Amino acid sequence: MLPMDTIQYLLPQNRIPLAWYNILPDLPKPLAPTLHPGTLQPIGPDDLAPLFPMSLIMQEVSTERDIEIPGEVRQIYAQWRPSPLVRARRLEKALDTPAHIYYKYEGVSPAGSHKLNTAVAQAYYNKKDGTKHLSTETGAGQWGSSLAMACAFFGLDCKVYMVRVSYDQKPYRRALMEAFGASVTASPSNQTESGRAILAEHPNSTGSLGIAISEAVEMAAKDPNTKYALGSVLNHVLLHQTVIGLETIEQMAMAGDEPDVIIACAGGGSNFAGLTMPYLGRKLKGQSHARLVAVEPAACPSLTKGRFTYDFGDTGHLTPLVKMHTLGSTFIPPGIHAGGLRYHGMAPLVSHVMDLGLAEATTVQQLDAFAAGIQFARSEGIMPAPEANHAIAHAIREALDAKEEGKHRTILFNLSGHGHFDMQSYIDYQAGKLQNYDYPAEEIAMALAGLPTVA
Ligand SMILES: *Cc1c(COP(=O)(O)O)cnc(C)c1O
């Protein structure tokens, strides 16, 4: 018999939350409005109608606290949810730390990451509202494969613009998307005006999420039967991810522990918000004291080095203006292997929460992230996605700080995905072929100089 001193905290399927948690009504200050790129006036739901189905637009602007998860979506969630919360006891031992380390493991989704939580919901609402085709972008391919899978479930057509550097680095992700029936194009491509404009200037462009978003948005804007789906950044995407934190709160109670610090990597901010917003809701009610830490790559530090201001969500300037931490929409981040963290901006909600001082941010260098991922794999047996390595690296720092101070600390982090499709990056790391990137100050200064002016 195993002792009751459990390692995994599992919830039964009937504990999948009934509603997502929308933090907007609980925040001390509302979000800044989204602006029309032409008039600079706040946009209304109709302005977004060419890109998104109305039910998702209404979620985007909703101030309702609890938003019901449709039965059909919960049914699909039940294939891998509730996801496990795991106590990383062997890692604790390896670090010889008095800290408790827990991780919420989102790699158990059939797509391999948290992205499927919102992909299923977005495909569901698009289908319900009559969409036939979805267009999207993908960095590392995690989002593209999640959406491709969800589109296959709901009988939608899926077109994916995949950032060139990942398209070349991660052929198996592409193959997975194609297996689910999606069509995949390397971005920048010559299929769109935005792509052609970039290629004219930089024929060997390795692409960026900002460019791929422009291409996918352009395709949707041109065709009334095509809508656009985004894998992060927007309120409704972050909302769908709160299923992660809601489950974790119950699981931490099962473990009889309360987190002192909660950590997640941040690209567009969705897995960070998904884990932390339900905790922030409790914090605002005095029921949690946890510090919330977003971890970003040193090569693409929007929260720690970006400006909190209005900017475009894409490089081609087709999207509305949102107030966020940004490095400038024309900034093309170095080709780090954590493709999902190569975005110039940050979710407006996450940016706002940082601005209010309710969360903090830090950075990790590429080599430190991989070293942490390898250490984690050797202790816990899971190969993490390169993005998640950033969260692990900071969790280890917190555990070592606790050891140095000789104090207890309960650390919780989001293991946002597995790295089974990212083994080439581990091969390159082990062969000493990866490098750190200094903060690209000059390029960022240039990109920031091009920010739109909003009075
Ligand atoms: C996409 C991705 C991220 C980064 O996106 P967020 O919206 O910031 O969560 C992190 N981890 C994994 C595994 C991803 O696929």
Short mmCIF file of C-alpha atoms and ligand atoms in Angstrom, two decimals:
data_model
loop_
_atom_site.label_atom_id
_atom_site.label_comp_id
_atom_site.label_asym_id
_atom_site.label_seq_id
_atom_site.Cartn_x
_atom_site.Cartn_y
_atom_site.Cartn_z
CA MET A 1 0.00 0.00 0.00
CA LEU A 2 1.20 3.49 -0.84
CA PRO A 3 1.07 5.86 2.10
CA MET A 4 -1.60 8.57 1.96
CA ASP A 5 1.29 10.94 1.47
CA THR A 6 0.20 11.28 -2.15
CA ILE A 7 2.18 12.56 -5.11
CA GLN A 8 -0.68 13.21 -7.53
CA TYR A 9 -3.84 15.07 -6.64
CA LEU A 10 -6.56 13.89 -8.98
CA LEU A 11 -10.10 15.17 -9.13
CA PRO A 12 -12.95 13.03 -10.49
CA GLN A 13 -14.43 14.02 -13.87
CA ASN A 14 -17.58 15.36 -12.26
CA ARG A 15 -15.38 18.06 -10.68
CA ILE A 16 -14.62 19.70 -14.04
CA PRO A 17 -15.71 23.29 -13.32
CA LEU A 18 -19.21 24.24 -14.52
CA ALA A 19 -18.17 27.81 -15.31
CA TRP A 20 -15.06 29.72 -16.32
CA TYR A 21 -14.03 32.56 -14.01
CA ASN A 22 -14.06 36.09 -15.43
CA ILE A 23 -11.98 38.35 -13.17
CA LEU A 24 -13.02 41.64 -14.83
CA PRO A 25 -15.91 42.44 -12.42
CA ASP A 26 -13.60 41.82 -9.44
CA LEU A 27 -10.70 44.06 -10.52
CA PRO A 28 -10.26 47.39 -8.69
CA LYS A 29 -10.01 49.23 -12.03
CA PRO A 30 -11.48 48.33 -15.46
CA LEU A 31 -9.37 47.50 -18.52
CA ALA A 32 -8.54 50.32 -20.94
CA PRO A 33 -10.84 50.18 -23.98
CA THR A 34 -9.79 48.58 -27.25
CA LEU A 35 -9.46 51.23 -29.97
CA HIS A 36 -10.29 51.27 -33.66
CA PRO A 37 -6.99 51.58 -35.56
CA GLY A 38 -8.42 54.26 -37.89
CA THR A 39 -10.59 56.45 -35.69
CA LEU A 40 -8.79 55.73 -32.38
CA GLN A 41 -12.26 55.54 -30.80
CA PRO A 42 -13.29 52.62 -28.55
CA ILE A 43 -14.63 49.79 -30.70
CA GLY A 44 -17.96 48.06 -30.25
CA PRO A 45 -18.92 44.40 -30.80
CA ASP A 46 -19.86 45.04 -34.45
CA ASP A 47 -16.34 46.20 -35.28
CA LEU A 48 -15.04 42.74 -34.38
CA ALA A 49 -17.77 40.84 -36.25
CA PRO A 50 -15.71 40.28 -39.43
CA LEU A 51 -13.10 38.41 -37.38
CA PHE A 52 -14.94 36.59 -34.57
CA PRO A 53 -18.32 34.92 -34.03
CA MET A 54 -20.69 37.03 -31.90
CA SER A 55 -20.76 34.62 -28.96
CA LEU A 56 -16.98 34.97 -28.51
CA ILE A 57 -17.18 38.75 -28.96
CA MET A 58 -19.75 38.89 -26.17
CA GLN A 59 -17.41 36.84 -23.95
CA GLU A 60 -14.57 39.19 -24.84
CA VAL A 61 -16.43 42.16 -23.35
CA SER A 62 -18.44 40.33 -20.68
CA THR A 63 -18.47 41.57 -17.10
CA GLU A 64 -20.31 38.49 -15.83
CA ARG A 65 -18.24 36.71 -13.18
CA ASP A 66 -19.12 33.08 -13.92
CA ILE A 67 -19.52 32.08 -17.55
CA GLU A 68 -21.04 28.65 -18.03
CA ILE A 69 -18.93 26.04 -19.83
CA PRO A 70 -21.21 24.45 -22.46
CA GLY A 71 -21.98 20.77 -21.88
CA GLU A 72 -20.45 19.77 -25.20
CA VAL A 73 -17.18 21.49 -24.27
CA ARG A 74 -17.11 19.88 -20.80
CA GLN A 75 -17.71 16.52 -22.48
CA ILE A 76 -14.57 16.99 -24.59
CA TYR A 77 -12.62 18.37 -21.61
CA ALA A 78 -13.42 15.09 -19.84
CA GLN A 79 -10.99 13.30 -22.18
CA TRP A 80 -8.05 14.81 -20.21
CA ARG A 81 -9.57 17.04 -17.48
CA PRO A 82 -9.33 17.53 -14.58
CA SER A 83 -5.59 17.51 -15.26
CA PRO A 84 -3.31 16.27 -12.47
CA LEU A 85 -1.68 18.41 -9.83
CA VAL A 86 1.61 16.79 -8.91
CA ARG A 87 3.92 17.26 -5.95
CA ALA A 88 7.46 17.25 -7.37
CA ARG A 89 8.96 15.32 -4.49
CA ARG A 90 11.98 13.98 -6.35
CA LEU A 91 12.82 17.48 -7.60
CA GLU A 92 12.48 18.81 -4.04
CA LYS A 93 14.91 16.12 -2.90
CA ALA A 94 17.36 16.80 -5.73
CA LEU A 95 17.37 20.48 -4.79
CA ASP A 96 17.58 19.63 -1.10
CA THR A 97 15.05 22.36 -0.40
CA PRO A 98 12.56 22.78 2.44
CA ALA A 99 10.13 24.18 -0.16
CA HIS A 100 7.14 22.22 -1.43
CA ILE A 101 6.93 22.26 -5.21
CA TYR A 102 3.69 21.50 -7.04
CA TYR A 103 2.98 21.58 -10.75
CA LYS A 104 -0.30 21.55 -12.62
CA TYR A 105 0.31 19.38 -15.67
CA GLU A 106 -1.42 20.55 -18.85
CA GLY A 107 0.67 18.29 -21.12
CA VAL A 108 -1.90 15.50 -20.62
CA SER A 109 -4.19 17.08 -23.22
CA PRO A 110 -4.10 15.10 -26.49
CA ALA A 111 -2.56 18.16 -28.18
CA GLY A 112 0.16 18.27 -25.52
CA SER A 113 -0.56 21.66 -23.92
CA HIS A 114 -3.09 23.95 -22.27
CA LYS A 115 -3.99 25.43 -25.69
CA LEU A 116 -6.66 22.79 -26.28
CA ASN A 117 -8.73 24.27 -23.41
CA THR A 118 -9.54 27.32 -25.51
CA ALA A 119 -9.30 25.65 -28.95
CA VAL A 120 -12.24 23.37 -28.11
CA ALA A 121 -14.28 26.29 -26.79
CA GLN A 122 -13.49 28.51 -29.79
CA ALA A 123 -14.31 25.79 -32.31
CA TYR A 124 -17.57 25.09 -30.44
CA TYR A 125 -18.76 28.72 -30.53
CA ASN A 126 -17.67 29.21 -34.15
CA LYS A 127 -19.59 26.12 -35.20
CA LYS A 128 -22.64 27.27 -33.25
CA ASP A 129 -22.55 30.70 -34.94
CA GLY A 130 -22.22 29.26 -38.47
CA THR A 131 -18.51 29.68 -39.22
CA LYS A 132 -17.19 27.34 -41.96
CA HIS A 133 -13.45 28.08 -42.01
CA LEU A 134 -11.05 29.21 -39.30
CA SER A 135 -7.72 30.86 -39.98
CA THR A 136 -5.00 31.22 -37.40
CA GLU A 137 -1.28 31.58 -36.72
CA THR A 138 1.00 29.31 -34.76
CA GLY A 139 4.46 29.74 -33.29
CA ALA A 140 5.83 26.46 -31.99
CA GLY A 141 2.80 24.63 -33.41
CA GLN A 142 1.09 23.97 -30.08
CA TRP A 143 -1.77 26.32 -30.86
CA GLY A 144 -2.06 25.23 -34.49
CA SER A 145 -2.30 21.56 -33.55
CA SER A 146 -4.83 22.30 -30.80
CA LEU A 147 -7.05 24.29 -33.13
CA ALA A 148 -6.64 21.73 -35.94
CA MET A 149 -7.78 19.00 -33.54
CA ALA A 150 -10.74 21.05 -32.28
CA CYS A 151 -11.76 21.90 -35.87
CA ALA A 152 -11.69 18.18 -36.72
CA PHE A 153 -14.02 17.52 -33.75
CA PHE A 154 -16.53 20.16 -34.91
CA GLY A 155 -16.22 19.73 -38.69
CA LEU A 156 -14.59 23.10 -39.39
CA ASP A 157 -11.96 23.84 -42.01
CA CYS A 158 -8.63 25.02 -40.54
CA LYS A 159 -5.91 27.12 -42.16
CA VAL A 160 -2.70 27.72 -40.18
CA TYR A 161 0.11 30.25 -40.79
CA MET A 162 3.14 28.80 -39.04
CA VAL A 163 6.08 31.04 -38.13
CA ARG A 164 8.89 30.13 -40.56
CA VAL A 165 11.54 29.36 -37.92
CA SER A 166 9.23 26.81 -36.24
CA TYR A 167 8.03 25.42 -39.58
CA ASP A 168 11.67 24.52 -40.25
CA GLN A 169 12.55 23.50 -36.65
CA LYS A 170 9.40 21.47 -35.91
CA PRO A 171 8.27 19.38 -38.88
CA TYR A 172 6.42 16.92 -36.65
CA ARG A 173 4.09 19.62 -35.32
CA ARG A 174 3.26 20.47 -38.91
CA ALA A 175 2.62 16.80 -39.68
CA LEU A 176 0.27 16.59 -36.69
CA MET A 177 -1.76 19.60 -37.88
CA GLU A 178 -1.98 18.08 -41.34
CA ALA A 179 -3.04 14.74 -39.87
CA PHE A 180 -5.96 16.55 -38.24
CA GLY A 181 -6.85 17.95 -41.66
CA ALA A 182 -5.50 21.49 -41.40
CA SER A 183 -3.61 23.23 -44.19
CA VAL A 184 -0.30 24.71 -43.01
CA THR A 185 1.68 27.52 -44.66
CA ALA A 186 5.07 28.89 -43.57
CA SER A 187 4.83 32.57 -42.62
CA PRO A 188 5.72 35.04 -44.03
CA SER A 189 4.11 33.63 -47.17
CA ASN A 190 3.27 35.08 -50.55
CA GLN A 191 -0.44 34.24 -50.09
CA THR A 192 -1.22 37.54 -48.36
CA GLU A 193 -0.40 41.22 -48.79
CA SER A 194 1.09 41.32 -45.29
CA GLY A 195 3.34 38.35 -46.03
CA ARG A 196 4.45 39.73 -49.39
CA ALA A 197 5.31 43.09 -47.83
CA ILE A 198 7.63 41.43 -45.30
CA LEU A 199 9.25 39.15 -47.91
CA ALA A 200 9.93 42.13 -50.17
CA GLU A 201 11.98 43.71 -47.39
CA HIS A 202 13.38 40.57 -45.74
CA PRO A 203 13.40 37.65 -48.21
CA ASN A 204 14.94 35.35 -45.56
CA SER A 205 12.65 36.42 -42.73
CA THR A 206 12.30 33.75 -40.03
CA GLY A 207 8.89 35.19 -39.27
CA SER A 208 7.25 36.08 -36.00
CA LEU A 209 3.90 35.61 -34.35
CA GLY A 210 3.10 39.25 -35.16
CA ILE A 211 3.56 38.59 -38.90
CA ALA A 212 1.67 35.29 -38.86
CA ILE A 213 -1.24 37.00 -37.07
CA SER A 214 -1.41 39.61 -39.83
CA GLU A 215 -1.62 36.89 -42.46
CA ALA A 216 -4.34 34.95 -40.64
CA VAL A 217 -6.36 38.11 -39.86
CA GLU A 218 -6.10 39.24 -43.48
CA MET A 219 -7.49 35.90 -44.72
CA ALA A 220 -10.45 36.15 -42.32
CA ALA A 221 -11.17 39.81 -43.10
CA LYS A 222 -11.31 39.04 -46.84
CA ASP A 223 -13.82 36.19 -46.65
CA PRO A 224 -17.23 36.32 -44.93
CA ASN A 225 -17.22 32.54 -44.27
CA THR A 226 -13.81 32.63 -42.60
CA LYS A 227 -13.27 33.70 -39.01
CA TYR A 228 -10.03 34.18 -37.16
CA ALA A 229 -8.96 32.35 -33.98
CA LEU A 230 -6.24 33.54 -31.62
CA GLY A 231 -4.49 31.18 -29.19
CA SER A 232 -3.67 33.71 -26.47
CA VAL A 233 -3.80 37.43 -25.54
CA LEU A 234 -7.57 38.08 -25.81
CA ASN A 235 -9.90 38.13 -22.80
CA HIS A 236 -12.00 35.20 -24.00
CA VAL A 237 -8.91 33.03 -24.48
CA LEU A 238 -7.65 33.79 -20.97
CA LEU A 239 -11.15 33.15 -19.67
CA HIS A 240 -11.25 29.63 -21.14
CA GLN A 241 -7.91 28.86 -19.49
CA THR A 242 -9.23 29.64 -15.99
CA VAL A 243 -10.40 26.03 -15.86
CA ILE A 244 -6.73 25.34 -14.93
CA GLY A 245 -6.68 27.54 -11.83
CA LEU A 246 -10.20 26.58 -10.72
CA GLU A 247 -9.22 22.92 -10.65
CA THR A 248 -5.92 23.71 -8.94
CA ILE A 249 -7.62 25.52 -6.05
CA GLU A 250 -9.56 22.34 -5.26
CA GLN A 251 -6.48 20.16 -5.69
CA MET A 252 -4.31 22.31 -3.42
CA ALA A 253 -7.05 21.97 -0.80
CA MET A 254 -6.83 18.16 -1.22
CA ALA A 255 -3.08 18.45 -0.69
CA GLY A 256 -3.72 20.54 2.42
CA ASP A 257 -1.32 23.22 1.20
CA GLU A 258 -1.65 26.87 0.18
CA PRO A 259 0.71 28.36 -2.45
CA ASP A 260 3.06 31.20 -1.41
CA VAL A 261 4.17 31.79 -4.98
CA ILE A 262 2.48 30.84 -8.26
CA ILE A 263 4.56 30.76 -11.43
CA ALA A 264 3.86 30.42 -15.13
CA CYS A 265 5.71 31.27 -18.32
CA ALA A 266 4.21 34.09 -20.34
CA GLY A 267 4.14 34.44 -24.11
CA GLY A 268 0.75 36.02 -24.72
CA GLY A 269 -0.25 35.40 -21.12
CA SER A 270 -2.92 32.69 -21.38
CA ASN A 271 -1.45 29.85 -19.29
CA PHE A 272 -0.28 32.41 -16.71
CA ALA A 273 -3.75 33.97 -16.49
CA GLY A 274 -5.41 30.55 -16.58
CA LEU A 275 -3.60 29.42 -13.45
CA THR A 276 -3.36 32.73 -11.61
CA MET A 277 -6.62 34.65 -12.23
CA PRO A 278 -8.73 32.36 -10.02
CA TYR A 279 -6.09 32.84 -7.31
CA LEU A 280 -6.04 36.59 -7.88
CA GLY A 281 -9.81 36.59 -7.38
CA ARG A 282 -9.22 34.96 -3.99
CA LYS A 283 -6.36 37.34 -3.23
CA LEU A 284 -8.63 40.34 -3.82
CA LYS A 285 -11.00 38.84 -1.25
CA GLY A 286 -8.17 38.27 1.24
CA GLN A 287 -8.29 34.47 0.80
CA SER A 288 -4.82 34.02 -0.73
CA HIS A 289 -1.48 35.69 -0.11
CA ALA A 290 0.32 34.15 -3.10
CA ARG A 291 2.77 36.16 -5.15
CA LEU A 292 2.00 35.71 -8.87
CA VAL A 293 5.08 35.56 -11.11
CA ALA A 294 5.09 35.60 -14.92
CA VAL A 295 8.33 34.34 -16.49
CA GLU A 296 9.41 35.49 -19.92
CA PRO A 297 12.48 34.85 -22.08
CA ALA A 298 15.32 37.38 -21.77
CA ALA A 299 15.25 37.60 -25.58
CA CYS A 300 11.60 38.76 -25.71
CA PRO A 301 10.90 40.60 -22.43
CA SER A 302 7.62 42.45 -23.02
CA LEU A 303 6.56 42.63 -19.35
CA THR A 304 9.94 43.50 -17.88
CA LYS A 305 11.34 45.75 -20.63
CA GLY A 306 8.35 46.71 -22.78
CA ARG A 307 6.22 49.82 -22.57
CA PHE A 308 2.63 49.75 -21.24
CA THR A 309 0.84 51.57 -24.03
CA TYR A 310 -1.48 51.17 -27.02
CA ASP A 311 -0.10 49.04 -29.81
CA PHE A 312 -1.18 46.76 -32.63
CA GLY A 313 -1.48 43.05 -31.99
CA ASP A 314 0.19 42.26 -35.31
CA THR A 315 3.07 43.43 -37.47
CA GLY A 316 0.94 44.39 -40.47
CA HIS A 317 -1.27 46.69 -38.36
CA LEU A 318 -4.59 45.07 -39.24
CA THR A 319 -5.78 44.49 -35.65
CA PRO A 320 -7.41 46.97 -33.27
CA LEU A 321 -5.17 48.82 -30.79
CA VAL A 322 -4.95 47.36 -27.30
CA LYS A 323 -3.22 48.73 -24.23
CA MET A 324 -0.53 46.24 -23.27
CA HIS A 325 3.12 45.75 -22.44
CA THR A 326 4.76 45.78 -25.85
CA LEU A 327 8.19 45.71 -27.45
CA GLY A 328 6.73 47.30 -30.59
CA SER A 329 4.69 45.44 -33.19
CA THR A 330 7.55 45.39 -35.72
CA PHE A 331 9.99 43.78 -33.27
CA ILE A 332 11.07 40.34 -34.50
CA PRO A 333 12.39 38.35 -31.54
CA PRO A 334 15.55 36.20 -31.83
CA GLY A 335 14.89 32.60 -32.91
CA ILE A 336 14.78 31.05 -29.44
CA HIS A 337 13.32 27.54 -29.27
CA ALA A 338 10.44 28.56 -27.02
CA GLY A 339 8.41 29.58 -30.08
CA GLY A 340 5.29 30.19 -28.00
CA LEU A 341 7.08 32.97 -26.12
CA ARG A 342 8.17 34.93 -29.19
CA TYR A 343 5.44 37.57 -29.17
CA HIS A 344 6.00 41.34 -29.06
CA GLY A 345 3.04 42.05 -26.78
CA MET A 346 1.23 40.66 -23.75
CA ALA A 347 -2.43 40.08 -22.96
CA PRO A 348 -4.09 43.39 -21.99
CA LEU A 349 -5.53 41.67 -18.90
CA VAL A 350 -2.12 40.42 -17.73
CA SER A 351 -0.54 43.80 -18.53
CA HIS A 352 -3.25 45.59 -16.56
CA VAL A 353 -2.84 43.30 -13.54
CA MET A 354 0.94 43.97 -13.61
CA ASP A 355 0.32 47.71 -13.88
CA LEU A 356 -1.94 47.53 -10.81
CA GLY A 357 0.92 45.83 -8.93
CA LEU A 358 -1.09 42.63 -8.43
CA ALA A 359 1.50 40.40 -10.13
CA GLU A 360 5.21 40.50 -10.96
CA ALA A 361 7.43 39.43 -13.86
CA THR A 362 10.94 38.09 -14.32
CA THR A 363 13.12 36.73 -17.14
CA VAL A 364 15.12 33.57 -17.85
CA GLN A 365 17.87 33.05 -20.43
CA GLN A 366 17.52 30.25 -22.99
CA LEU A 367 20.36 28.07 -21.66
CA ASP A 368 19.13 28.35 -18.06
CA ALA A 369 15.64 27.37 -19.22
CA PHE A 370 16.93 24.21 -20.94
CA ALA A 371 19.15 23.30 -17.97
CA ALA A 372 16.09 23.55 -15.73
CA GLY A 373 14.02 21.45 -18.14
CA ILE A 374 16.64 18.68 -18.15
CA GLN A 375 16.91 18.73 -14.36
CA PHE A 376 13.12 18.52 -14.13
CA ALA A 377 12.97 15.63 -16.63
CA ARG A 378 15.59 13.65 -14.68
CA SER A 379 13.65 14.11 -11.43
CA GLU A 380 10.06 13.94 -12.60
CA GLY A 381 10.21 11.94 -15.84
CA ILE A 382 8.37 14.49 -17.97
CA MET A 383 10.05 16.28 -20.90
CA PRO A 384 8.72 19.81 -20.65
CA ALA A 385 7.96 22.10 -23.58
CA PRO A 386 10.73 24.72 -24.01
CA GLU A 387 8.20 27.41 -23.00
CA ALA A 388 7.39 25.63 -19.73
CA ASN A 389 11.13 25.39 -18.97
CA HIS A 390 11.00 29.10 -18.16
CA ALA A 391 8.46 28.47 -15.40
CA ILE A 392 10.52 25.54 -14.10
CA ALA A 393 13.71 27.61 -14.04
CA HIS A 394 12.05 30.22 -11.86
CA ALA A 395 10.38 27.61 -9.63
CA ILE A 396 13.86 26.17 -9.01
CA ARG A 397 15.18 29.64 -8.16
CA GLU A 398 12.38 30.10 -5.63
CA ALA A 399 13.12 26.67 -4.14
CA LEU A 400 16.82 27.49 -3.81
CA ASP A 401 16.02 30.87 -2.25
CA ALA A 402 13.89 29.07 0.33
CA LYS A 403 16.81 26.73 1.03
CA GLU A 404 19.23 29.63 1.45
CA GLU A 405 16.84 31.41 3.81
CA GLY A 406 16.14 28.14 5.61
CA LYS A 407 12.42 28.89 5.32
CA HIS A 408 9.46 26.92 4.13
CA ARG A 409 7.77 28.02 0.89
CA THR A 410 5.01 26.41 -1.16
CA ILE A 411 5.68 26.85 -4.85
CA LEU A 412 3.10 26.13 -7.54
CA PHE A 413 3.83 26.34 -11.24
CA ASN A 414 2.08 25.59 -14.50
CA LEU A 415 3.69 22.86 -16.58
CA SER A 416 1.93 24.18 -19.67
CA GLY A 417 2.91 21.39 -22.06
CA HIS A 418 5.19 18.49 -22.87
CA GLY A 419 8.17 18.73 -25.19
CA HIS A 420 7.81 15.53 -27.21
CA PHE A 421 7.70 17.51 -30.45
CA ASP A 422 10.58 19.72 -29.35
CA MET A 423 13.28 17.08 -29.02
CA GLN A 424 15.37 18.70 -31.77
CA SER A 425 15.83 21.69 -29.47
CA TYR A 426 17.00 19.34 -26.70
CA ILE A 427 19.38 17.63 -29.15
CA ASP A 428 20.78 21.05 -30.06
CA TYR A 429 21.00 22.04 -26.40
CA GLN A 430 22.86 18.87 -25.41
CA ALA A 431 25.21 19.36 -28.37
CA GLY A 432 26.05 22.86 -27.10
CA LYS A 433 24.52 24.50 -30.16
CA LEU A 434 22.08 26.79 -28.35
CA GLN A 435 23.04 30.23 -27.14
CA ASN A 436 21.76 32.95 -24.89
CA TYR A 437 20.57 36.15 -26.51
CA ASP A 438 21.31 39.50 -24.98
CA TYR A 439 18.41 41.81 -24.59
CA PRO A 440 18.04 43.11 -28.18
CA ALA A 441 18.04 46.75 -27.06
CA GLU A 442 18.62 48.35 -30.43
CA GLU A 443 15.89 46.50 -32.32
CA ILE A 444 13.43 47.08 -29.52
CA ALA A 445 14.23 50.80 -29.40
CA MET A 446 13.58 50.93 -33.14
CA ALA A 447 10.30 49.04 -32.85
CA LEU A 448 9.17 51.22 -29.93
CA ALA A 449 9.93 54.35 -31.94
CA GLY A 450 7.26 53.18 -34.38
CA LEU A 451 4.49 52.91 -31.78
CA PRO A 452 1.18 54.46 -32.83
CA THR A 453 0.41 57.78 -31.15
CA VAL A 454 -2.75 57.72 -29.07
CA ALA A 455 -3.68 60.90 -27.22
C1 LIG B 1 1.76 28.70 -26.43
C2 LIG B 1 2.42 28.15 -25.26
C3 LIG B 1 2.87 28.98 -24.21
C4 LIG B 1 2.79 30.47 -24.28
O1 LIG B 1 1.53 31.01 -24.46
P1 LIG B 1 0.71 31.70 -23.29
O2 LIG B 1 -0.47 32.27 -23.96
O3 LIG B 1 1.59 32.75 -22.68
O4 LIG B 1 0.37 30.64 -22.33
C5 LIG B 1 3.42 28.39 -23.10
N1 LIG B 1 3.58 27.06 -23.01
C6 LIG B 1 3.17 26.23 -23.98
C7 LIG B 1 3.37 24.77 -23.82
C8 LIG B 1 2.58 26.74 -25.14
O5 LIG B 1 2.16 25.93 -26.09
#
